[in-house]
């Protein structure tokens, strides 16, 4: 167990104070040991993955951080089922799947972070989400200190949600995720930007071509982690896209000074609509590249808050609170933060 380890380098935001205790955990036995260490001292335990959806406070964390570095990918005989250890790099798994001609995660290329984080927030992009391909999850139940295996249904997936970040938050530490892909399957072209890109293609694009296109789109939006790029010091989307009753659209249109039909929206369950938070921000006056001290809005995508260099968690939180208040004042919609706050 290491002491007083700065956490900022372990996050894509590059923000945050130290962990009182810190250990890399490479297998389930080491995880149990870290849990026992925390229990013996009456300290909280935090499982750290890729740190790509995380904002660590300036004071750091006074408990035990267990960084999940478990590795290993096992493919089934049929070649389309994969058991992937939680510490594997997510994008590495996407590359492997595409190399093996397995469809189902090609639109999730270029997303930073580790495999273990994917079920927690039901990672999604460009018309795909991991809920479609996750078969099951193995996790440590901190209540019983036993490992459990649960099927997709038990994970309770919906948009950016699962039991792991809602009803059972803090109870489980994911150690392995099982995906079922489609060997030789067609790529998903659900997202308008992707359809446009391949509109003139004579043949159906390959998985690799769709994967590359997704990387290019992500890069153009500053959503690809590129060393040294200022827009990469972020946690991706900082707010969730709010889901509101369709009846609210009229008021939102008036507030934006537009006709109701001009408000972008996606259909959601139970007659509700999902609004792009980036659009709400822009209409509330937050342009790309806006800065407030050392924190700011990405120059390429309004939804990503960025560390302009030397930002503190307090800087980011001040900007967040300002945005939430202004958007709520204008549209009556309360934005929810996406990254985990430690
Ligand atoms: N828009 C703006 N300004 C911008 C960007 C977008 O007004 O700078 C508006 C436009 O109306 C645009 C709409 O927002 O049509 C949607 O934008 P985009 O397609 O970029 O997607 P998003 O809703 O902002 C979501 C996910 C992303 C994911 C993309 C692509 C959330 C919170 N975010 O963003 O996920 O990559 O869709 O599918 O659901 C993440 O969660 O960290 C993340 C990056």
XYZ file of C-alpha atoms and ligand atoms in Angstrom:
386
model
C 0.000 0.000 0.000
C 1.420 3.378 -1.005
C 0.750 6.549 0.974
C -0.255 10.044 -0.152
C -0.281 9.331 -3.872
C -1.329 12.271 -6.103
C -4.420 11.243 -8.059
C -4.356 13.939 -10.759
C -2.026 11.927 -13.052
C -4.495 9.022 -12.911
C -7.327 11.124 -14.302
C -7.887 12.529 -17.784
C -8.829 15.898 -16.201
C -5.373 16.023 -14.529
C -7.007 17.473 -11.431
C -7.233 16.420 -7.794
C -5.369 15.912 -4.545
C -3.738 12.761 -3.137
C -5.098 9.422 -1.993
C -4.233 8.683 1.643
C -3.658 5.051 0.629
C -3.232 3.679 -2.873
C -2.638 0.234 -4.358
C -2.644 -1.300 -7.797
C -4.863 -4.351 -7.716
C -3.957 -6.989 -10.320
C -6.253 -9.846 -9.327
C -9.218 -10.691 -7.133
C -7.052 -11.735 -4.170
C -5.299 -8.351 -4.202
C -8.686 -6.651 -4.364
C -9.865 -8.565 -1.288
C -6.650 -7.574 0.489
C -7.243 -3.881 -0.294
C -10.831 -4.174 0.942
C -9.641 -5.811 4.172
C -7.002 -3.093 4.622
C -9.695 -0.405 4.350
C -12.112 -2.270 6.646
C -9.447 -2.755 9.328
C -8.912 1.000 9.432
C -12.555 1.960 9.050
C -11.772 3.800 5.811
C -13.802 4.108 2.618
C -12.534 2.356 -0.513
C -12.685 3.726 -4.040
C -12.078 1.577 -7.109
C -10.244 3.544 -9.779
C -10.382 2.527 -13.417
C -9.087 4.686 -16.232
C -9.997 7.929 -14.462
C -11.682 9.194 -17.611
C -15.056 9.976 -16.067
C -13.808 11.269 -12.769
C -13.315 14.597 -11.036
C -11.154 14.242 -7.922
C -11.529 16.972 -5.295
C -8.599 19.214 -4.444
C -8.402 17.709 -0.962
C -8.016 14.267 -2.500
C -9.408 11.138 -0.863
C -8.762 10.208 2.754
C -9.499 6.515 2.204
C -8.048 3.711 0.114
C -7.862 3.902 -3.676
C -7.636 0.509 -5.356
C -6.613 0.958 -8.967
C -8.038 -1.932 -10.945
C -5.283 -3.185 -13.252
C -6.568 -6.748 -13.771
C -5.681 -7.909 -17.277
C -6.808 -10.651 -19.630
C -9.170 -11.288 -22.522
C -10.557 -14.778 -23.079
C -12.483 -15.571 -26.248
C -14.997 -18.399 -26.461
C -14.626 -21.173 -29.005
C -17.332 -19.673 -31.188
C -15.150 -16.571 -31.372
C -17.755 -13.988 -30.473
C -18.024 -14.171 -26.699
C -15.334 -12.424 -24.686
C -14.576 -12.399 -20.978
C -12.575 -9.263 -20.360
C -10.819 -8.337 -17.132
C -11.902 -4.990 -15.689
C -8.479 -3.359 -15.989
C -8.158 -3.884 -19.732
C -8.065 -0.709 -21.796
C -11.488 -0.296 -23.409
C -10.209 0.991 -26.738
C -7.776 -1.927 -26.900
C -10.699 -4.317 -26.629
C -12.576 -2.453 -29.374
C -9.531 -2.773 -31.660
C -9.293 -6.497 -30.920
C -13.002 -7.028 -31.609
C -12.759 -5.229 -34.942
C -9.594 -7.166 -35.894
C -11.489 -10.382 -35.188
C -14.341 -9.091 -37.358
C -16.787 -8.986 -34.466
C -19.529 -6.346 -34.598
C -21.184 -4.638 -31.659
C -18.643 -2.191 -30.248
C -17.224 -0.548 -33.408
C -18.979 2.766 -32.687
C -17.451 2.854 -29.204
C -13.923 3.298 -30.545
C -11.698 5.981 -29.094
C -13.430 6.156 -25.716
C -10.869 6.475 -22.916
C -11.044 4.360 -19.787
C -11.097 0.724 -18.793
C -13.491 -2.153 -19.412
C -14.687 -2.229 -15.792
C -16.159 1.239 -16.123
C -18.261 0.430 -19.145
C -21.217 -1.270 -17.408
C -21.240 1.266 -14.591
C -22.351 4.204 -16.729
C -23.514 2.097 -19.696
C -20.981 3.737 -21.988
C -22.522 4.814 -25.253
C -21.750 6.809 -28.371
C -22.721 7.101 -32.029
C -25.815 4.956 -31.697
C -24.332 2.105 -29.669
C -24.166 1.405 -25.955
C -22.530 -1.449 -24.081
C -25.922 -2.588 -22.717
C -26.497 -4.102 -26.186
C -23.493 -6.424 -25.983
C -22.837 -7.036 -22.277
C -23.909 -10.538 -21.365
C -22.898 -10.382 -17.754
C -20.686 -8.838 -15.128
C -18.539 -10.346 -12.395
C -18.119 -8.130 -9.358
C -17.123 -8.090 -5.725
C -20.101 -7.446 -3.477
C -18.683 -5.252 -0.719
C -21.599 -6.163 1.556
C -20.858 -9.869 1.615
C -17.250 -9.727 0.373
C -18.144 -12.401 -2.150
C -17.792 -12.379 -5.898
C -21.072 -12.495 -7.774
C -21.938 -12.934 -11.425
C -24.972 -11.192 -12.787
C -26.681 -11.212 -16.152
C -27.457 -8.191 -18.285
C -31.034 -7.932 -16.964
C -29.800 -7.630 -13.389
C -27.562 -4.705 -14.341
C -30.606 -2.462 -14.904
C -29.200 -0.580 -17.893
C -30.666 2.619 -19.295
C -29.146 5.828 -20.705
C -25.850 6.353 -18.800
C -27.257 4.332 -15.920
C -27.057 0.919 -14.301
C -27.621 -0.407 -10.800
C -23.899 0.279 -10.255
C -24.314 4.068 -10.374
C -27.866 4.295 -9.013
C -29.668 1.880 -6.675
C -26.562 -0.144 -5.753
C -24.014 2.647 -5.988
C -20.859 1.834 -4.023
C -21.847 -1.793 -3.410
C -20.008 -3.590 -6.206
C -16.549 -3.480 -7.731
C -16.585 -4.839 -11.267
C -13.768 -7.298 -11.940
C -14.785 -8.765 -15.313
C -17.229 -7.978 -18.094
C -18.566 -10.544 -20.574
C -19.536 -9.298 -24.035
C -21.341 -11.161 -26.788
C -20.480 -9.714 -30.188
C -21.580 -10.743 -33.687
C -18.879 -12.488 -35.719
C -19.108 -11.192 -39.284
C -21.939 -8.847 -38.292
C -22.642 -5.588 -40.109
C -21.459 -2.329 -38.546
C -24.018 -0.080 -36.907
C -24.752 3.108 -38.830
C -27.436 4.569 -36.601
C -25.865 7.986 -36.076
C -26.455 10.749 -38.628
C -22.789 11.870 -38.790
C -21.763 8.299 -39.620
C -24.514 7.823 -42.218
C -23.421 11.039 -43.921
C -19.837 9.891 -44.040
C -20.740 6.682 -45.871
C -23.667 8.028 -47.915
C -21.758 7.833 -51.213
C -20.012 4.533 -50.532
C -20.755 1.834 -53.104
C -20.564 -1.016 -50.599
C -21.393 -1.368 -46.950
C -18.428 -0.071 -44.930
C -16.359 -2.555 -42.974
C -16.185 -2.573 -39.187
C -12.678 -1.113 -39.415
C -13.869 1.737 -41.632
C -16.679 2.610 -39.239
C -14.253 2.410 -36.332
C -11.865 4.817 -38.094
C -14.699 7.196 -38.931
C -15.793 7.234 -35.288
C -12.230 8.071 -34.215
C -12.120 10.923 -36.732
C -15.468 12.321 -35.563
C -14.389 12.052 -31.937
C -11.139 13.813 -32.734
C -12.949 16.658 -34.495
C -15.064 17.077 -31.350
C -12.065 16.970 -29.020
C -13.399 13.701 -27.576
C -10.318 11.660 -28.440
C -7.548 11.713 -25.863
C -4.536 13.143 -27.628
C -1.391 13.780 -25.573
C -0.753 17.480 -25.171
C -4.060 18.666 -26.634
C -5.740 21.093 -24.263
C -9.204 19.784 -25.131
C -8.113 16.332 -23.964
C -7.796 17.465 -20.340
C -11.446 16.723 -19.669
C -13.802 13.963 -18.619
C -15.697 13.880 -21.921
C -19.293 15.031 -21.629
C -19.614 16.849 -18.330
C -23.417 16.788 -18.304
C -25.931 14.111 -19.225
C -28.409 14.891 -21.951
C -31.573 15.683 -19.956
C -34.697 13.623 -20.576
C -37.821 15.775 -20.250
C -41.570 15.414 -20.902
C -42.385 16.179 -24.565
C -44.805 18.826 -23.300
C -41.849 20.899 -22.072
C -40.624 21.432 -25.652
C -42.957 24.349 -26.288
C -41.589 26.368 -23.375
C -38.005 25.496 -24.277
C -38.602 26.675 -27.851
C -39.990 29.993 -26.630
C -37.014 30.474 -24.319
C -34.648 29.776 -27.228
C -36.592 32.112 -29.531
C -37.309 29.298 -31.988
C -40.229 27.350 -33.385
C -40.926 24.137 -31.477
C -39.828 22.014 -34.442
C -36.410 23.654 -34.395
C -35.498 22.269 -30.967
C -33.202 19.246 -31.486
C -34.399 16.169 -29.622
C -34.231 12.387 -29.630
C -37.124 10.129 -28.685
C -36.848 8.594 -25.203
C -38.985 6.052 -23.335
C -42.456 6.848 -21.925
C -43.239 9.646 -24.385
C -40.332 11.740 -23.181
C -37.589 13.387 -25.207
C -33.844 13.611 -24.726
C -32.379 17.058 -25.355
C -28.750 17.665 -26.318
C -27.253 19.395 -23.305
C -24.623 20.958 -25.610
C -27.401 22.755 -27.475
C -28.991 24.013 -24.235
C -25.608 25.389 -23.160
C -25.042 27.162 -26.455
C -28.531 28.683 -26.429
C -27.911 29.821 -22.854
C -24.866 31.749 -24.062
C -22.009 29.323 -23.386
C -19.936 29.217 -26.542
C -17.158 26.774 -27.313
C -13.887 28.021 -25.859
C -15.515 30.026 -23.040
C -13.093 30.328 -20.119
C -13.751 31.015 -16.457
C -10.406 31.211 -14.731
C -8.416 28.052 -15.404
C -11.481 25.998 -16.276
C -13.369 26.328 -19.514
C -15.534 24.836 -22.210
C -13.791 22.780 -24.875
C -13.023 24.666 -28.074
C -14.586 21.800 -30.059
C -17.595 20.584 -28.083
C -19.734 22.593 -25.701
C -20.480 19.629 -23.449
C -16.900 19.025 -22.354
C -15.498 21.126 -19.540
C -11.732 21.331 -19.757
C -8.760 22.041 -17.554
C -7.056 24.933 -19.333
C -3.882 24.273 -17.344
C -3.515 24.268 -13.582
C -7.261 24.210 -12.937
C -8.454 22.963 -9.548
C -11.549 20.894 -8.897
C -13.004 24.038 -7.301
C -12.527 25.919 -10.604
C -14.403 23.214 -12.507
C -17.161 23.054 -9.901
C -17.595 26.836 -9.954
C -17.986 26.736 -13.743
C -20.369 23.762 -13.463
C -22.554 25.531 -10.904
C -22.650 28.679 -13.013
C -23.697 26.712 -16.113
C -26.331 24.701 -14.231
C -27.842 27.897 -12.760
C -27.925 29.787 -16.066
C -29.397 26.854 -18.034
C -32.012 26.219 -15.355
C -32.885 29.913 -15.212
C -33.372 30.080 -18.973
C -34.984 26.727 -19.763
C -36.204 25.328 -16.438
C -34.093 22.219 -17.107
C -31.711 21.088 -14.383
C -28.570 19.513 -15.829
C -27.052 16.500 -14.130
C -23.325 15.980 -13.921
C -21.986 12.919 -15.731
C -18.522 12.335 -14.225
C -18.141 10.815 -10.781
C -17.007 13.255 -8.092
C -14.511 11.871 -5.594
N -24.291 20.520 -30.047
C -24.072 21.863 -29.896
N -22.796 22.289 -29.723
C -21.748 21.463 -29.680
C -21.962 20.096 -29.847
C -23.246 19.632 -30.009
O -25.007 22.628 -29.915
O -20.640 21.934 -29.489
C -25.676 20.040 -30.183
C -26.092 19.839 -31.616
O -27.454 20.136 -31.699
C -25.858 18.365 -31.838
C -26.248 17.801 -30.493
O -25.807 18.788 -29.553
O -26.652 17.852 -32.843
C -25.651 16.467 -30.161
O -24.234 16.549 -30.177
P -23.327 15.245 -30.308
O -23.807 14.405 -31.442
O -21.913 15.666 -30.320
O -23.614 14.378 -29.044
P -23.892 14.743 -27.524
O -25.322 14.478 -27.257
O -23.366 16.061 -27.132
C -23.492 12.294 -26.694
C -22.715 11.601 -25.606
C -21.254 11.469 -25.988
C -21.171 10.693 -27.287
C -21.985 11.449 -28.362
C -22.046 10.713 -29.673
C -23.855 12.176 -23.545
C -23.844 12.976 -22.302
N -22.841 12.352 -24.369
O -22.998 13.625 -26.785
O -20.614 10.714 -24.973
O -19.843 10.546 -27.713
O -23.344 11.581 -27.902
O -22.934 9.663 -29.597
O -24.763 11.380 -23.747
C -19.536 11.036 -22.881
O -20.515 10.525 -22.362
O -18.548 11.411 -22.194
C -19.522 11.237 -24.311
C -18.528 11.861 -24.932
